[in-house]
Short mmCIF file of C-alpha atoms in Angstrom, two decimals:
data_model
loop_
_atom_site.label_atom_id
_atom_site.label_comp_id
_atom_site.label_asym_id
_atom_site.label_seq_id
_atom_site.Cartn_x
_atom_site.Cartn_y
_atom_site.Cartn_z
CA UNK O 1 -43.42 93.27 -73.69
CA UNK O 2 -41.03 94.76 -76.30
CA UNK O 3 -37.45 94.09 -76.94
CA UNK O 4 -36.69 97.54 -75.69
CA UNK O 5 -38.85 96.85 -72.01
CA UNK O 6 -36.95 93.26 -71.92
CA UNK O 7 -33.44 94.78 -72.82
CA UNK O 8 -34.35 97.51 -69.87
CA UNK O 9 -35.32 95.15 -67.45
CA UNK O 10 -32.45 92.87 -67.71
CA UNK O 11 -30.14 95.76 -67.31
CA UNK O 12 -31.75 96.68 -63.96
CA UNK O 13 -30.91 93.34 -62.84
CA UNK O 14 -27.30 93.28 -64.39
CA UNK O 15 -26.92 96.51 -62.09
CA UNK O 16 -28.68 95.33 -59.40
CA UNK O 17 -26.35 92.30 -59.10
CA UNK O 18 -23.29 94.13 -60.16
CA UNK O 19 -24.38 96.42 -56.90
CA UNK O 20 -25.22 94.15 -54.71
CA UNK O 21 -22.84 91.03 -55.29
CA UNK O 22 -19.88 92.76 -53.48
CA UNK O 23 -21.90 93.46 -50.26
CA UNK O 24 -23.57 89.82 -50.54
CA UNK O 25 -20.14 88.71 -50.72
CA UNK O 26 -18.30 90.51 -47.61
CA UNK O 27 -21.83 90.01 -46.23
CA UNK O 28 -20.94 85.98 -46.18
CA UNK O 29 -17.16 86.55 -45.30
CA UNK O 30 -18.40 88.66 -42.11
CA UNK O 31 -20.72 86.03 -40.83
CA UNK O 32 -17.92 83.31 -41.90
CA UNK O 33 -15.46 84.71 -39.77
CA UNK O 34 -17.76 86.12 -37.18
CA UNK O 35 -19.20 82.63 -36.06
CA UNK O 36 -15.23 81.20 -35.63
CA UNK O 37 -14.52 84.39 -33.56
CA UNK O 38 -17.89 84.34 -31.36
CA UNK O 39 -17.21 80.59 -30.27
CA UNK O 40 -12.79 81.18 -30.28
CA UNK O 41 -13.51 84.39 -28.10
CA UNK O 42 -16.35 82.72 -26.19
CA UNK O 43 -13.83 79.79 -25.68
CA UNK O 44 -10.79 81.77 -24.60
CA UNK O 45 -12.28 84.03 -22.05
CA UNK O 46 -14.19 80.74 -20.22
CA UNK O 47 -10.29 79.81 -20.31
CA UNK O 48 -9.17 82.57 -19.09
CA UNK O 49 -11.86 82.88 -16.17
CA UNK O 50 -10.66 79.40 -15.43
CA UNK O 51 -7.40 79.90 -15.34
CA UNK O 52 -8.02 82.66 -12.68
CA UNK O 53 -9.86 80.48 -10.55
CA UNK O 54 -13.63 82.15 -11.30
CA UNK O 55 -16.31 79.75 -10.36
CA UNK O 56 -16.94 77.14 -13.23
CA UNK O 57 -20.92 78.37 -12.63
CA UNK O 58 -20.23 81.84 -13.17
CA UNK O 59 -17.66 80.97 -16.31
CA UNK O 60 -19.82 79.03 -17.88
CA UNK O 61 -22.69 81.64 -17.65
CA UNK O 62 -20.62 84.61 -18.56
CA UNK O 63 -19.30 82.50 -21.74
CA UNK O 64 -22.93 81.60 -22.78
CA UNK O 65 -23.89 85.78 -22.00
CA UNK O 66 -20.68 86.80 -24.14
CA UNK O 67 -21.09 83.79 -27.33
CA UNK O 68 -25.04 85.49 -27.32
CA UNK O 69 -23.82 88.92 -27.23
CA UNK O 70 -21.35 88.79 -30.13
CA UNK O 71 -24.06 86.88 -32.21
CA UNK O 72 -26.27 89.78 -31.75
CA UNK O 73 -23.60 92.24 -32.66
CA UNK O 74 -22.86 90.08 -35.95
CA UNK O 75 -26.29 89.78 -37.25
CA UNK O 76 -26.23 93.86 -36.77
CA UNK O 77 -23.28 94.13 -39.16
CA UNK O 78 -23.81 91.82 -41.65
CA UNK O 79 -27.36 92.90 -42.21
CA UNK O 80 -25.75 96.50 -42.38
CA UNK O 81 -22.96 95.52 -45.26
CA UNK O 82 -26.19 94.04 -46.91
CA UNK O 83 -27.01 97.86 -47.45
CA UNK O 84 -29.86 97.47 -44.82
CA UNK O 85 -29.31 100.93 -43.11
CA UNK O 86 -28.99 99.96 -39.08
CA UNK O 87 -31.17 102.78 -38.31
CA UNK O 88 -33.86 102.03 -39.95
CA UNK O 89 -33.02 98.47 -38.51
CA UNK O 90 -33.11 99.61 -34.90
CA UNK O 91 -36.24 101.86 -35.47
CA UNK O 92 -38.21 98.59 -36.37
CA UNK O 93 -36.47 97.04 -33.52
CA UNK O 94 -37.90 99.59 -31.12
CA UNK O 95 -41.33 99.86 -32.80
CA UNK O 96 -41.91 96.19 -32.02
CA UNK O 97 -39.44 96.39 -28.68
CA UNK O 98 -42.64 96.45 -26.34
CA UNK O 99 -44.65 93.79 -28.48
CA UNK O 100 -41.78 91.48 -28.01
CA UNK O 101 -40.82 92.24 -24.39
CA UNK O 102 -44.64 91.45 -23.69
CA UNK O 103 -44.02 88.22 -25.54
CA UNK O 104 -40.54 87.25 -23.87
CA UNK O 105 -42.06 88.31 -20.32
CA UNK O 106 -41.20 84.55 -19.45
CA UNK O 107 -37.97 84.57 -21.39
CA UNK O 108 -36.64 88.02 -19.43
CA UNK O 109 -37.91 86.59 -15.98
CA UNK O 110 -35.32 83.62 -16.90
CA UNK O 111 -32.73 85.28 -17.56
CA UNK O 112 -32.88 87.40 -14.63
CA UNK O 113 -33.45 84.06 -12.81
CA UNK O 114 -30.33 82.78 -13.93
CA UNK O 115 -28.79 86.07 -12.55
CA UNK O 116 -30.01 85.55 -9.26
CA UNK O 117 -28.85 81.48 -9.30
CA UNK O 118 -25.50 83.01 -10.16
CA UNK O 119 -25.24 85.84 -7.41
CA UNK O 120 -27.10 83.78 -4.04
CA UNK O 121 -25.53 80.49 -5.39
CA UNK O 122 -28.48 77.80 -4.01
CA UNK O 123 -26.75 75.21 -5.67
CA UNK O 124 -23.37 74.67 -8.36
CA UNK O 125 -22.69 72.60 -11.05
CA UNK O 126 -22.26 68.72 -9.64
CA UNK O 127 -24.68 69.36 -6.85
CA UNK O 128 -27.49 66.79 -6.84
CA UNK O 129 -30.66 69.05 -6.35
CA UNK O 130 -34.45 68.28 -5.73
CA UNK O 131 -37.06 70.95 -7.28
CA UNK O 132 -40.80 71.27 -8.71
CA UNK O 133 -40.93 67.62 -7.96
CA UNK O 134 -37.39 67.19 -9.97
CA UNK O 135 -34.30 65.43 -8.83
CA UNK O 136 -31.16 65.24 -10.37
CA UNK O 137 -27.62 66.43 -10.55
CA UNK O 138 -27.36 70.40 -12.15
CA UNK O 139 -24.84 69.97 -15.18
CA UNK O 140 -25.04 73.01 -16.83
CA UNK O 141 -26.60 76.86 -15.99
CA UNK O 142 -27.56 78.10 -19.03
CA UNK O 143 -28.91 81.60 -19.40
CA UNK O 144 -32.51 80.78 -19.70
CA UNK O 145 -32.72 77.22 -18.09
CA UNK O 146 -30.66 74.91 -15.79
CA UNK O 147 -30.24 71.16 -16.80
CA UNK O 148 -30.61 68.45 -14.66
CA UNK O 149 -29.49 64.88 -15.51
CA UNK O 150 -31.42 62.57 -13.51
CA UNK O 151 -30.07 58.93 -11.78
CA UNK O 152 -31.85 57.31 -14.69
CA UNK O 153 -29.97 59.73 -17.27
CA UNK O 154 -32.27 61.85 -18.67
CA UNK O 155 -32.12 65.47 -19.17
CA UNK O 156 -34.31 67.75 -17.55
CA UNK O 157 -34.60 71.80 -18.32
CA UNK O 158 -35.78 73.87 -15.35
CA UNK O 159 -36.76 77.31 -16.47
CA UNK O 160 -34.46 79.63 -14.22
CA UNK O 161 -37.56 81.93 -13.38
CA UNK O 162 -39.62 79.44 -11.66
CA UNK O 163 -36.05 77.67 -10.36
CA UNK O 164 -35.16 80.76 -8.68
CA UNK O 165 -38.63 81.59 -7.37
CA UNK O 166 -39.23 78.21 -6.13
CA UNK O 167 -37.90 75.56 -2.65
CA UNK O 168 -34.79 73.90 -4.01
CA UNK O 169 -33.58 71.25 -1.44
CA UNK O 170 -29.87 71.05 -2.04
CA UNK O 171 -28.38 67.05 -0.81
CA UNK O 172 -24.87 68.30 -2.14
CA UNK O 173 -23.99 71.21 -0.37
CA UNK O 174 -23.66 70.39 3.24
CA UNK O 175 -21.20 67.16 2.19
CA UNK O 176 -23.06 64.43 4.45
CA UNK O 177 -26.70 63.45 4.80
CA UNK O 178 -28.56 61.55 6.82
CA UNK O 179 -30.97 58.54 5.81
CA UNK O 180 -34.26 57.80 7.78
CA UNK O 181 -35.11 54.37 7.05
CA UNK O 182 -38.98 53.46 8.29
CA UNK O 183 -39.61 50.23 9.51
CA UNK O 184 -41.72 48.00 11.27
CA UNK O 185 -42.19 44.64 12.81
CA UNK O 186 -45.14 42.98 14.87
CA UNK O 187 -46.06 43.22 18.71
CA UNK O 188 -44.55 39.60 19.12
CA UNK O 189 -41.58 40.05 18.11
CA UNK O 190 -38.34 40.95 20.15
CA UNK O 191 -37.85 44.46 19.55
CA UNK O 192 -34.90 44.76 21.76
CA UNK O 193 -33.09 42.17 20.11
CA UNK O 194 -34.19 43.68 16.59
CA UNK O 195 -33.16 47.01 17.60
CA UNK O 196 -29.80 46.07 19.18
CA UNK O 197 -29.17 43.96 15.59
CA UNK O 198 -29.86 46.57 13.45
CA UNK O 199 -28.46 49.08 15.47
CA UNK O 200 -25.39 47.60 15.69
CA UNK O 201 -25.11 46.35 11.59
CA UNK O 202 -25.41 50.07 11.28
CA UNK O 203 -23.16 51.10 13.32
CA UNK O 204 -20.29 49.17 11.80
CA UNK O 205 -21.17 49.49 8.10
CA UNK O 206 -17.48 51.07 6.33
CA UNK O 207 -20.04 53.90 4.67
CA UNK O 208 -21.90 54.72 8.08
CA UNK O 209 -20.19 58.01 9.74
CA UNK O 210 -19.67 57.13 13.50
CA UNK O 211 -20.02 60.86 14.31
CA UNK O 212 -22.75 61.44 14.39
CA UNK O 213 -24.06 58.03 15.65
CA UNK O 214 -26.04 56.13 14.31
CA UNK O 215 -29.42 55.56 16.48
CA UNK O 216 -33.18 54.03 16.14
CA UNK O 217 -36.28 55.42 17.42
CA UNK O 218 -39.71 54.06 17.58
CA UNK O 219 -41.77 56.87 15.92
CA UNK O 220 -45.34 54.94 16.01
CA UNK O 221 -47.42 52.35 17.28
CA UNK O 222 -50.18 51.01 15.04
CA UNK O 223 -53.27 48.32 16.27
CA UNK O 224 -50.89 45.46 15.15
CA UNK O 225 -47.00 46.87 14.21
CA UNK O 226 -44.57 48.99 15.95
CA UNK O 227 -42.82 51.81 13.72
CA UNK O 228 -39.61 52.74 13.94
CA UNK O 229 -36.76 54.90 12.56
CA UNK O 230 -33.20 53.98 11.52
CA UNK O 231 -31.29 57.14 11.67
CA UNK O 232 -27.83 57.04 9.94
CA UNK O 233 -25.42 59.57 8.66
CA UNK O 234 -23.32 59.08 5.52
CA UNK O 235 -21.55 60.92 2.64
CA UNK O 236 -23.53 61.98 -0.12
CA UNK O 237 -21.94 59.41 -2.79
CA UNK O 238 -22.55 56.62 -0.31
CA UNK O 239 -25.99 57.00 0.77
CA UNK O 240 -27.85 54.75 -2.23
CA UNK O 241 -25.32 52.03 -0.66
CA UNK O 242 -25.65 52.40 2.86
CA UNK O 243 -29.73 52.76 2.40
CA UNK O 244 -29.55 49.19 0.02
CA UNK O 245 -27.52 47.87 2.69
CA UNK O 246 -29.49 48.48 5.81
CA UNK O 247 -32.72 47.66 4.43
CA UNK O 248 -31.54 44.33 3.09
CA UNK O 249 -29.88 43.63 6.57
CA UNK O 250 -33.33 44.76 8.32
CA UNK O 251 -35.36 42.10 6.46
CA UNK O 252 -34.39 39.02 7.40
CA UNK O 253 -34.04 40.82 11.34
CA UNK O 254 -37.67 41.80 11.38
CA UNK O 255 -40.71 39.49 11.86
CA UNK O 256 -44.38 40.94 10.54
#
């Protein structure tokens, strides 16, 4: 390589950088600013939804739809003060749109899961849910996925797709519940007197609700047990307790 071919080439890149250093420049100022103003609009309008008494579901959901949105619309303009033209940038965009919707088939059938969560409302954040063999309280709809924190604390993500499309059994929503405890004692025992006991431990536990009552049915008889039923009603937040309770009390009433 001569001088001459060396001195040429490092002129190209003198005015390749003197070109392009301005755009790289306001290129990183854009994306500076633009990630402080996604989350401090993202933050303001969940505030102001709040503020106006919108669902805390449905905030939280539009915030995570409007902090994704403005992300997208970022990355647009600072690849475009890059000198990238955005034409030519949404061509190749919609050249591989269908290769990509084929891929994010699952990823679209979330989203418009977590639509549908939001709209028929099966459940809402604090609600203690049971679904695809999952049970825990939901803490937080996101826009693909809805989290679950279990009694043991762990986190579980439920794609909204299958969530939506599958049974969700709901032990928040109706505000009391009622626990069916199965028991069983021997044929020589005194059931009456077992019954009556439990029955009435039951009735006057502080957690029980008297209305409605609380009762016990024999369900089944085996060769060598009979099977019965303690049917009581409590609040949600009280029915590990009341459960604990009775089944502690039971034991030392019932003779196998």
């Amino acid at each position: 390589m001569t001088a001459i071919e060396i001195q040429n080439y490092f002129e190209t890149i003198k005015k390749l950088v003197l070109e392009y250093s301005p755009k790289f420049v306001v290129a990183i100022i854009i994306l500076i600013v633009g990630l402080w103003a996604t989350s401090f609009i993202t933050k303001t309008a969940k505030k102001v939804m709040i503020k106006r008494n919108v669902e805390l579901t449905l905030s939280n959901f539009i915030g995570n739809l409007i902090f994704w949105t403005l992300r997208v619309l970022l990355f647009v303009t600072v690849i475009s003060k890059l000198g990238i033209e955005t034409s030519a940038f949404v061509t190749i965009l919609g050249a591989a749109g269908l290769a990509i919707g084929l891929s994010l088939q699952g990823s679209l059938s979330n989203f418009a899961g977590g639509i549908l969560i939001i709209l028929f409302k099966p459940f809402r954040l604090g609600d203690t849910i049971e679904a695809l063999g999952e049970t825990g309280k939901v803490d937080e709809i996101l826009i693909f996925s809805t989290r679950l924190i279990t009694a043991t604390n762990q986190v579980i993500y439920i794609p909204n797709g299958i969530l939506s499309n599958g049974k969700i059994k709901n032990y928040s929503q109706l505000g009391i519940r009622r626990a069916d405890l199965v028991l069983k004692t021997n044929y020589d025992s005194n059931f009456s007197q077992i019954k009556t006991s439990i029955l009435n431990f039951a009735s006057s536990h502080d957690l029980v609700l008297q209305d409605p009552k609380a009762e016990i049915l024999v369900t089944d008889l085996s060769e060598t047990t009979i099977i019965f039923t303690v049917k009581v009603w409590t609040n949600n937040n009280d029915y590990t307790k009341v459960t604990s309770d009775i089944l502690e009390f039971s034991k030392s009433e019932i003779s196998l």
